[in-house]
mmCIF file of N, CA and C in Angstrom:
data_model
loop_
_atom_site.group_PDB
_atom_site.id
_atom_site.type_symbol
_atom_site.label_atom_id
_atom_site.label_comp_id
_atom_site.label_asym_id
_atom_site.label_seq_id
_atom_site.Cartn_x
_atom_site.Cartn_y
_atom_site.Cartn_z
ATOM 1 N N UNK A 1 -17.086 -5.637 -13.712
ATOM 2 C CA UNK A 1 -16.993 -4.720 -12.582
ATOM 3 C C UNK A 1 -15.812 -3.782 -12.778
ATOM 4 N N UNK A 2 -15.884 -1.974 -12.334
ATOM 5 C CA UNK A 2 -15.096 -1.696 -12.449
ATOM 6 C C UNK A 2 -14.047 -1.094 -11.137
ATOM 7 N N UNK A 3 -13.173 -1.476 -10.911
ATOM 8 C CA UNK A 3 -12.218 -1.971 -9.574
ATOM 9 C C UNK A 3 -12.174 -0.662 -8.955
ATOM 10 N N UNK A 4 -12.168 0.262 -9.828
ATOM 11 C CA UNK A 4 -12.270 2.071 -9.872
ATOM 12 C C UNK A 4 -13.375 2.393 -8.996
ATOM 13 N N UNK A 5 -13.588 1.826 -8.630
ATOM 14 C CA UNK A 5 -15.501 1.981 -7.720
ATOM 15 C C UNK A 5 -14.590 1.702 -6.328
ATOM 16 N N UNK A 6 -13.800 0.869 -6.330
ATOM 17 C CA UNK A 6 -13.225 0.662 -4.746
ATOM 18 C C UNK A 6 -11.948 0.920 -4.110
ATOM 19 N N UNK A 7 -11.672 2.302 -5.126
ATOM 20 C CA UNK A 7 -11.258 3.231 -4.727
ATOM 21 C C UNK A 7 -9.353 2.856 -4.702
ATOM 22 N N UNK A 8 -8.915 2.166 -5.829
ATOM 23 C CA UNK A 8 -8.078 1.763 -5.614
ATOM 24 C C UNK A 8 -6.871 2.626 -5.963
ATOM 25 N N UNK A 9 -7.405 3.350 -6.921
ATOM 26 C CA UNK A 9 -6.772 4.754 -7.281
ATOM 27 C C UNK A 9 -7.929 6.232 -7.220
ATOM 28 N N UNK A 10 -6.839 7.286 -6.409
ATOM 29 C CA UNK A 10 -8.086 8.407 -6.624
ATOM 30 C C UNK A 10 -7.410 9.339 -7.679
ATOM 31 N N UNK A 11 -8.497 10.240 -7.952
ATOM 32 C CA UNK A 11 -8.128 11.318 -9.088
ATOM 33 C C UNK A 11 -7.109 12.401 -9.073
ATOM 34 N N UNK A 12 -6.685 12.656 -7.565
ATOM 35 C CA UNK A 12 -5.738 13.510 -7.159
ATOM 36 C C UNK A 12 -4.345 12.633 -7.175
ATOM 37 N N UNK A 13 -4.917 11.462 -7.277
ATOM 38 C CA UNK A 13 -3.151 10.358 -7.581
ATOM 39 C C UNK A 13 -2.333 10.570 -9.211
ATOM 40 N N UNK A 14 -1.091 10.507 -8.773
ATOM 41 C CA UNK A 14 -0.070 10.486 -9.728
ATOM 42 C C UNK A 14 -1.287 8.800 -10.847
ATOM 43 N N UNK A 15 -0.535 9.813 -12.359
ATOM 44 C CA UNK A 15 -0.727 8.423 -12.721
ATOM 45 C C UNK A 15 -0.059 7.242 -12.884
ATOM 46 N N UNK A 16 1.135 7.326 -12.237
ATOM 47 C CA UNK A 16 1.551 6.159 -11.926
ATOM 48 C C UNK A 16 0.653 4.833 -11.002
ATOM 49 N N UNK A 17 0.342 5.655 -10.060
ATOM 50 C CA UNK A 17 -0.653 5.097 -9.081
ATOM 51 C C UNK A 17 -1.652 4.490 -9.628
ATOM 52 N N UNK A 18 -2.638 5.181 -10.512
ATOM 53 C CA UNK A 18 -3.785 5.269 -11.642
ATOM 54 C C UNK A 18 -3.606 3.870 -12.611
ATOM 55 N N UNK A 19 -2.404 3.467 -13.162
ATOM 56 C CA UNK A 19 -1.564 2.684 -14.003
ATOM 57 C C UNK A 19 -1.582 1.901 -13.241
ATOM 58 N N UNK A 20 -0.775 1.570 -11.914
ATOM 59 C CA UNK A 20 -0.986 0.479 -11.052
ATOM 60 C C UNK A 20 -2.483 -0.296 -10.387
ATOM 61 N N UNK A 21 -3.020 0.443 -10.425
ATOM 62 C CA UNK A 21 -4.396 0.043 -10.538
ATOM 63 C C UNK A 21 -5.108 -0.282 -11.398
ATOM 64 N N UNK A 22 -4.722 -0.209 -12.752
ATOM 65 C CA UNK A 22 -5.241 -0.381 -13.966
ATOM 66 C C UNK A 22 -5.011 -1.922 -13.718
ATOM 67 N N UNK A 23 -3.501 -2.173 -13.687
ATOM 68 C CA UNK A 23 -2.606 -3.301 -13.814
ATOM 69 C C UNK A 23 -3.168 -4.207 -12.665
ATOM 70 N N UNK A 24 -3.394 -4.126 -11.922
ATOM 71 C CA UNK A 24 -4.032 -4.951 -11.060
ATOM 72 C C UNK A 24 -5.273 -5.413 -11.238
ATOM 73 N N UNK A 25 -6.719 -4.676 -11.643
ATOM 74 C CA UNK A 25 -7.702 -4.972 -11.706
ATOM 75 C C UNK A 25 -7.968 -6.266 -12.707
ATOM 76 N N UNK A 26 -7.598 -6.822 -13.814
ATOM 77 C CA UNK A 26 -7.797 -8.195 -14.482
ATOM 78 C C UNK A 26 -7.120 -9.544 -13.849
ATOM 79 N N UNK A 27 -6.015 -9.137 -12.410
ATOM 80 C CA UNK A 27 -5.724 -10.034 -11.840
ATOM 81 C C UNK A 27 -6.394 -10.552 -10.985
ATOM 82 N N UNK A 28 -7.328 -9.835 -10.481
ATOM 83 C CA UNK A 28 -8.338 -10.068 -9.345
ATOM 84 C C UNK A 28 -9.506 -11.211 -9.890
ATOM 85 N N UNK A 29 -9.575 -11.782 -8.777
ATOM 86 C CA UNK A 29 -10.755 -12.818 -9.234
ATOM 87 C C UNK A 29 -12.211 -12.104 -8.968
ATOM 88 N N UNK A 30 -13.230 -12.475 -9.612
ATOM 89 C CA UNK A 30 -14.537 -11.960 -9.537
ATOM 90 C C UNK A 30 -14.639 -11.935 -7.887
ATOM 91 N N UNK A 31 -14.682 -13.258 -7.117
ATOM 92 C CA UNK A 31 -14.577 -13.135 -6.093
ATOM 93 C C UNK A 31 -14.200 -11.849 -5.147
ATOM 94 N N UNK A 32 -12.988 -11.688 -5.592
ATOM 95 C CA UNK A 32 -12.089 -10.799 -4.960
ATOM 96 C C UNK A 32 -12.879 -9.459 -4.820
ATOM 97 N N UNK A 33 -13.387 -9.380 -6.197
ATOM 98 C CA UNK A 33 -13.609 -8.137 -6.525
ATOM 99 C C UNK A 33 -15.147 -7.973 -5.929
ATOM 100 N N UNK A 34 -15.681 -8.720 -5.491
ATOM 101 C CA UNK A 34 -17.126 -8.717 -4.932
ATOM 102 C C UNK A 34 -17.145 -8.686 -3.525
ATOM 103 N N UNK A 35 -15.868 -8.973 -2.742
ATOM 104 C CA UNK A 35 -15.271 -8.986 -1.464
ATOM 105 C C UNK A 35 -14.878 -7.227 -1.387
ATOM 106 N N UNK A 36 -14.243 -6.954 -2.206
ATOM 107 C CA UNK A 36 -13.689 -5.207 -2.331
ATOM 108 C C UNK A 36 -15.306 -4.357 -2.346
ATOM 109 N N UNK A 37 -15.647 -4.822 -3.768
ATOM 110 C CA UNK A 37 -16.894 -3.882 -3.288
ATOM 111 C C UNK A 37 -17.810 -3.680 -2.083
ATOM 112 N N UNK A 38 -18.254 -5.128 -1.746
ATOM 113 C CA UNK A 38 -18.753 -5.292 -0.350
ATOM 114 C C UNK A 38 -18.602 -4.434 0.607
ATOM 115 N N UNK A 39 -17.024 -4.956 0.816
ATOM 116 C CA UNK A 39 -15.942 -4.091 1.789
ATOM 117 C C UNK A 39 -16.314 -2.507 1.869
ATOM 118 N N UNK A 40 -16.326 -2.213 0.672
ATOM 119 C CA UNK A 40 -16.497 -0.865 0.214
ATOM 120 C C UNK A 40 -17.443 -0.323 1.199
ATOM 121 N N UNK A 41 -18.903 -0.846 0.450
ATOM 122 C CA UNK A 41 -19.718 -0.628 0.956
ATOM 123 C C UNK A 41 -20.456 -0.409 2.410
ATOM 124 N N UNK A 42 -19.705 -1.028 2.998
ATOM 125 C CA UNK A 42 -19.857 -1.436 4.486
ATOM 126 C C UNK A 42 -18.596 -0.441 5.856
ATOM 127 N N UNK A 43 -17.662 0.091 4.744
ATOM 128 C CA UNK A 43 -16.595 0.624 5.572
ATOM 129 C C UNK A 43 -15.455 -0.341 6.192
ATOM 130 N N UNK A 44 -16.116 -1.026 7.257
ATOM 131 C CA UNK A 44 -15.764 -1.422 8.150
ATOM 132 C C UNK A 44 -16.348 -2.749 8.564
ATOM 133 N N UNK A 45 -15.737 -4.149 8.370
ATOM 134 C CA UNK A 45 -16.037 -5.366 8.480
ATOM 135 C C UNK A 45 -15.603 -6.443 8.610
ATOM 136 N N UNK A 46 -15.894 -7.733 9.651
ATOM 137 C CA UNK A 46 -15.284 -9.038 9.550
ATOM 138 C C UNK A 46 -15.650 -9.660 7.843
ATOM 139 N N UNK A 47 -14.648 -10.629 7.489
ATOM 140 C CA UNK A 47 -14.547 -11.260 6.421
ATOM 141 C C UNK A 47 -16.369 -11.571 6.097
ATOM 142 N N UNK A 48 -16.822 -12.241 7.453
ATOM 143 C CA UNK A 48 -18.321 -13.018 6.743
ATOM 144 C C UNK A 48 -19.308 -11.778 7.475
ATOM 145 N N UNK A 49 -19.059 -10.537 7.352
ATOM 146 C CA UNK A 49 -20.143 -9.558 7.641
ATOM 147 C C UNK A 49 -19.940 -9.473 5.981
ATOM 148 N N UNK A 50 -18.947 -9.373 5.454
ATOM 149 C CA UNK A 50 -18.562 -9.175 3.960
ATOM 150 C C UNK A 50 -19.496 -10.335 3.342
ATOM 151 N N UNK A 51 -19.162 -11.222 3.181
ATOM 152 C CA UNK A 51 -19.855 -12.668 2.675
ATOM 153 C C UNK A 51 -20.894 -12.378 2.952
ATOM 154 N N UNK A 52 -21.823 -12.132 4.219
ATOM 155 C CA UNK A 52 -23.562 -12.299 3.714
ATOM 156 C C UNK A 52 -23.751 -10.780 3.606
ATOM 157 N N UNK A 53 -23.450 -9.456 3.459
ATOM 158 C CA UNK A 53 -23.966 -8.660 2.425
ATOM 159 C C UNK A 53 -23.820 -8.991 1.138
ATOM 160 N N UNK A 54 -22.714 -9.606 0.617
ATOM 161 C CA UNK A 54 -22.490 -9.666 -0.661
ATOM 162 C C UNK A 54 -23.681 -10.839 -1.302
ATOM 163 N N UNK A 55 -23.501 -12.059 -0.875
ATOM 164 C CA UNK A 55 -24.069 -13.214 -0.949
ATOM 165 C C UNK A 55 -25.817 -13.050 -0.924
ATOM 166 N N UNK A 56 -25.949 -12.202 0.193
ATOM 167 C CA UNK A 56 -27.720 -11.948 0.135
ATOM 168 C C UNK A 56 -28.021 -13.345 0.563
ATOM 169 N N UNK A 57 -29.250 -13.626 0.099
ATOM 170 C CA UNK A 57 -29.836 -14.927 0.200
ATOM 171 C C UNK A 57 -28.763 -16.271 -0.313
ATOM 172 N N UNK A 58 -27.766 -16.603 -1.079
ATOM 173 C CA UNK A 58 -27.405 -16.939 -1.614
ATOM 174 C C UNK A 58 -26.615 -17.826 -0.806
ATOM 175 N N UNK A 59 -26.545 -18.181 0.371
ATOM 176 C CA UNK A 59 -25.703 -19.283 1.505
ATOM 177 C C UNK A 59 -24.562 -19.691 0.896
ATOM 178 N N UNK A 60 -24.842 -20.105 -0.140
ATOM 179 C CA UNK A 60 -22.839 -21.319 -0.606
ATOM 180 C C UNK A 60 -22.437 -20.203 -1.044
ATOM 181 N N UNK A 61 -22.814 -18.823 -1.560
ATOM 182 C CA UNK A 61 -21.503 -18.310 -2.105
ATOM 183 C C UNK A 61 -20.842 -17.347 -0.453
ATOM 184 N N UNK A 62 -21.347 -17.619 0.536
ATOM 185 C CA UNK A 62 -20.694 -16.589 1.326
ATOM 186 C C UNK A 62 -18.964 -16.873 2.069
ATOM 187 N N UNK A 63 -19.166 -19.050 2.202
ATOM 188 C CA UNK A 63 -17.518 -18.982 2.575
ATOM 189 C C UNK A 63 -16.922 -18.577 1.332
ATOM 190 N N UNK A 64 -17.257 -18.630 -0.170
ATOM 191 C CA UNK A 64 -16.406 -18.504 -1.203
ATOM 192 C C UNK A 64 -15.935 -16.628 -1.285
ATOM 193 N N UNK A 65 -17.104 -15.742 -0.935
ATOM 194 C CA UNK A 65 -16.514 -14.339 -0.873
ATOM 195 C C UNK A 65 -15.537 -14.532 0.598
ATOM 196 N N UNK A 66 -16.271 -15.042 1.435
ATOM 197 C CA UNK A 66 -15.203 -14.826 3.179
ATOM 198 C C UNK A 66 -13.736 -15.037 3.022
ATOM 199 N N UNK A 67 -13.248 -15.896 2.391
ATOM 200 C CA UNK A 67 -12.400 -16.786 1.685
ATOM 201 C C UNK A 67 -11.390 -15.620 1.793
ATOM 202 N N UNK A 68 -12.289 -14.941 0.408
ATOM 203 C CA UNK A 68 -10.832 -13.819 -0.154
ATOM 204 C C UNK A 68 -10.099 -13.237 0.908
ATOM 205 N N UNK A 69 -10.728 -12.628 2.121
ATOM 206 C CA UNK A 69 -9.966 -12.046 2.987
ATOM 207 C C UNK A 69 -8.334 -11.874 2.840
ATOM 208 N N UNK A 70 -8.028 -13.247 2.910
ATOM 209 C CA UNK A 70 -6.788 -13.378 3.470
ATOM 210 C C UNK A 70 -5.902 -13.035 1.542
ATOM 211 N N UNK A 71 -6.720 -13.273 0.971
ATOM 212 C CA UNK A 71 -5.897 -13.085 -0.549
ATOM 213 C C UNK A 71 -5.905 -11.306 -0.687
ATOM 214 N N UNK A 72 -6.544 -10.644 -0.135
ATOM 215 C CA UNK A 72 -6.666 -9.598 -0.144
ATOM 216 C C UNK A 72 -5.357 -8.478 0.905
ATOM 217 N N UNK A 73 -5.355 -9.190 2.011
ATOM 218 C CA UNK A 73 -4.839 -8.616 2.747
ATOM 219 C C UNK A 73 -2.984 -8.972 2.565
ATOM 220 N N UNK A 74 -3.423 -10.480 2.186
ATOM 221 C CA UNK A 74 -1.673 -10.347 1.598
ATOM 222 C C UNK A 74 -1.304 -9.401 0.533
ATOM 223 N N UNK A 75 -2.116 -9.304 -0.595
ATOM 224 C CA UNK A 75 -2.180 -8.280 -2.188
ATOM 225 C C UNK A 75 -1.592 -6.945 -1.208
ATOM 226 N N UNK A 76 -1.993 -6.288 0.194
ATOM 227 C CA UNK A 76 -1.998 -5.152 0.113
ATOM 228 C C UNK A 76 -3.409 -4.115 0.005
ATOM 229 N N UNK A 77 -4.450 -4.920 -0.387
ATOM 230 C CA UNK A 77 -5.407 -4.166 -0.682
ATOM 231 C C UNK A 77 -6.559 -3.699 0.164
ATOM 232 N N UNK A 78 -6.464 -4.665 1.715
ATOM 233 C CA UNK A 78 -7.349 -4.139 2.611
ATOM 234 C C UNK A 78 -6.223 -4.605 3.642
ATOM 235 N N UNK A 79 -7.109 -3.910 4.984
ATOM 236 C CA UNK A 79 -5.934 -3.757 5.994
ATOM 237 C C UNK A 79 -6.895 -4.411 7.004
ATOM 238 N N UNK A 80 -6.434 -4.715 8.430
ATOM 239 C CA UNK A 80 -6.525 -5.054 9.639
ATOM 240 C C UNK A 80 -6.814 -3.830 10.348
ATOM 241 N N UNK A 81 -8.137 -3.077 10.849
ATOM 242 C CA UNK A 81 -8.222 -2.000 11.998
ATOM 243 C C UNK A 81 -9.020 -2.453 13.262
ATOM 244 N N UNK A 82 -9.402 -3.576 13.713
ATOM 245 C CA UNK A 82 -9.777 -3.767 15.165
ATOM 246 C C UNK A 82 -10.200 -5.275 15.032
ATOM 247 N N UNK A 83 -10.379 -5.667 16.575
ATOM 248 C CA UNK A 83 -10.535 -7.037 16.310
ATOM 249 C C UNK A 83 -12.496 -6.789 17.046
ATOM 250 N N UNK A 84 -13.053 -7.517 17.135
ATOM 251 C CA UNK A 84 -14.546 -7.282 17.897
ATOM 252 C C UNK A 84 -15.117 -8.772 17.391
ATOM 253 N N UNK A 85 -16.330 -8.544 18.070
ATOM 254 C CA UNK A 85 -17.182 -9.966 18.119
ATOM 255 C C UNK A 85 -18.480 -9.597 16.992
ATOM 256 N N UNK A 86 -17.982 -10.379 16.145
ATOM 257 C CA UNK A 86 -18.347 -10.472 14.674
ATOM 258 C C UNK A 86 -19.774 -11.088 14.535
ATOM 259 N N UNK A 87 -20.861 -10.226 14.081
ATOM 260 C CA UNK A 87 -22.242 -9.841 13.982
ATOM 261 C C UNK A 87 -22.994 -11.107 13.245
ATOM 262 N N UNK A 88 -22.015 -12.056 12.590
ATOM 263 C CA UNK A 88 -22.717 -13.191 12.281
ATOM 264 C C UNK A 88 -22.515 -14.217 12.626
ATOM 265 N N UNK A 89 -21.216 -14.717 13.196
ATOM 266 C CA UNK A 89 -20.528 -15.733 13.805
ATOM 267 C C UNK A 89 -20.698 -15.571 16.015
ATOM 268 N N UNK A 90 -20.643 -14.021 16.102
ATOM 269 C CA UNK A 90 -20.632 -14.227 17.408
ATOM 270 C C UNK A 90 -19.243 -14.564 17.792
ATOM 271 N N UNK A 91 -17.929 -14.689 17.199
ATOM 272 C CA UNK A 91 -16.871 -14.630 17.672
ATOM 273 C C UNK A 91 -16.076 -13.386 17.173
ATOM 274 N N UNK A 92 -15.415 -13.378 18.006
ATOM 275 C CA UNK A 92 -14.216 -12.081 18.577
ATOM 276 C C UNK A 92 -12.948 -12.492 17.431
ATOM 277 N N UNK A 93 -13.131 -11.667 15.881
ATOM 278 C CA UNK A 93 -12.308 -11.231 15.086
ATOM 279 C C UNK A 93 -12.002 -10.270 14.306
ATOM 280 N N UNK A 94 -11.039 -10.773 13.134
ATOM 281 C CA UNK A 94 -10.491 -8.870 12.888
ATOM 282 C C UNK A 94 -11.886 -8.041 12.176
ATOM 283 N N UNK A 95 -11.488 -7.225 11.904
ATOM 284 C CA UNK A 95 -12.647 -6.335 11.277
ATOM 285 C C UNK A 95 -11.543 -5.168 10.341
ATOM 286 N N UNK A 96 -12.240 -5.986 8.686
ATOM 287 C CA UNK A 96 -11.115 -5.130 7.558
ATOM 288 C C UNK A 96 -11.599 -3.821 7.298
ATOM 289 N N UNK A 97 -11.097 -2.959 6.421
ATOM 290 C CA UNK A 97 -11.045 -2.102 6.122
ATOM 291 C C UNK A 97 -10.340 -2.178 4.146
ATOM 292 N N UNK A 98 -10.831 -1.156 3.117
ATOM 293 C CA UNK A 98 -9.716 -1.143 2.131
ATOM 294 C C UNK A 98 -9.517 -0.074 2.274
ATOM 295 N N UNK A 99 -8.123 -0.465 1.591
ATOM 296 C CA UNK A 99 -6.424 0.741 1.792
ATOM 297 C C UNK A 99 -7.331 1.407 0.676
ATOM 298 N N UNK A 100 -7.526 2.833 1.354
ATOM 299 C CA UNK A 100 -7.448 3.969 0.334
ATOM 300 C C UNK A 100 -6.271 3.991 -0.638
#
């Protein structure tokens, strides 16, 4: 996968920025990185709206993508923008976003 898809550096960035993103992407676990794209994809989402797009049919892998959340948000790499009542669980939590 390439990490460049989720926007972790853009083209108008210094390449320092570009470099730091380079440097990061082989640290990420597949996981991680299937949680980012997800994310991507969706804009705007609780951890397990993330997990069953990603997961599809696939049930056991969705706590293992939901998981990352919190490895993500410590990294810096997605953020916290509202809390709401979450479309698969039915409870009232955050809903991520990734840091442009």
């Amino acid at each position: 996968m390439d990490l460049f898809e989720y926007a972790l550096s853009r083209q108008q960035d210094p390449e320092t920025s570009v470099e730091a993103a380079r440097e990061i992407e082989p640290k990420l676990t597949i996981r991680c990185q299937q949680f980012l794209k997800g994310l991507k994809q969706l804009g705007q989402a609780t951890a397990n709206e993330v997990g069953v797009h990603v997961a599809g049919s696939n049930v056991g892998l969705i706590g293992s993508i939901r998981r990352r959340a919190s490895d993500l948000y410590a990294d810096g790499l997605i953020r916290i923008v509202d809390r709401r009542e979450c479309r698969v669980t039915g409870k009232r939590v955050h809903v991520y976003e990734v840091i442009r």
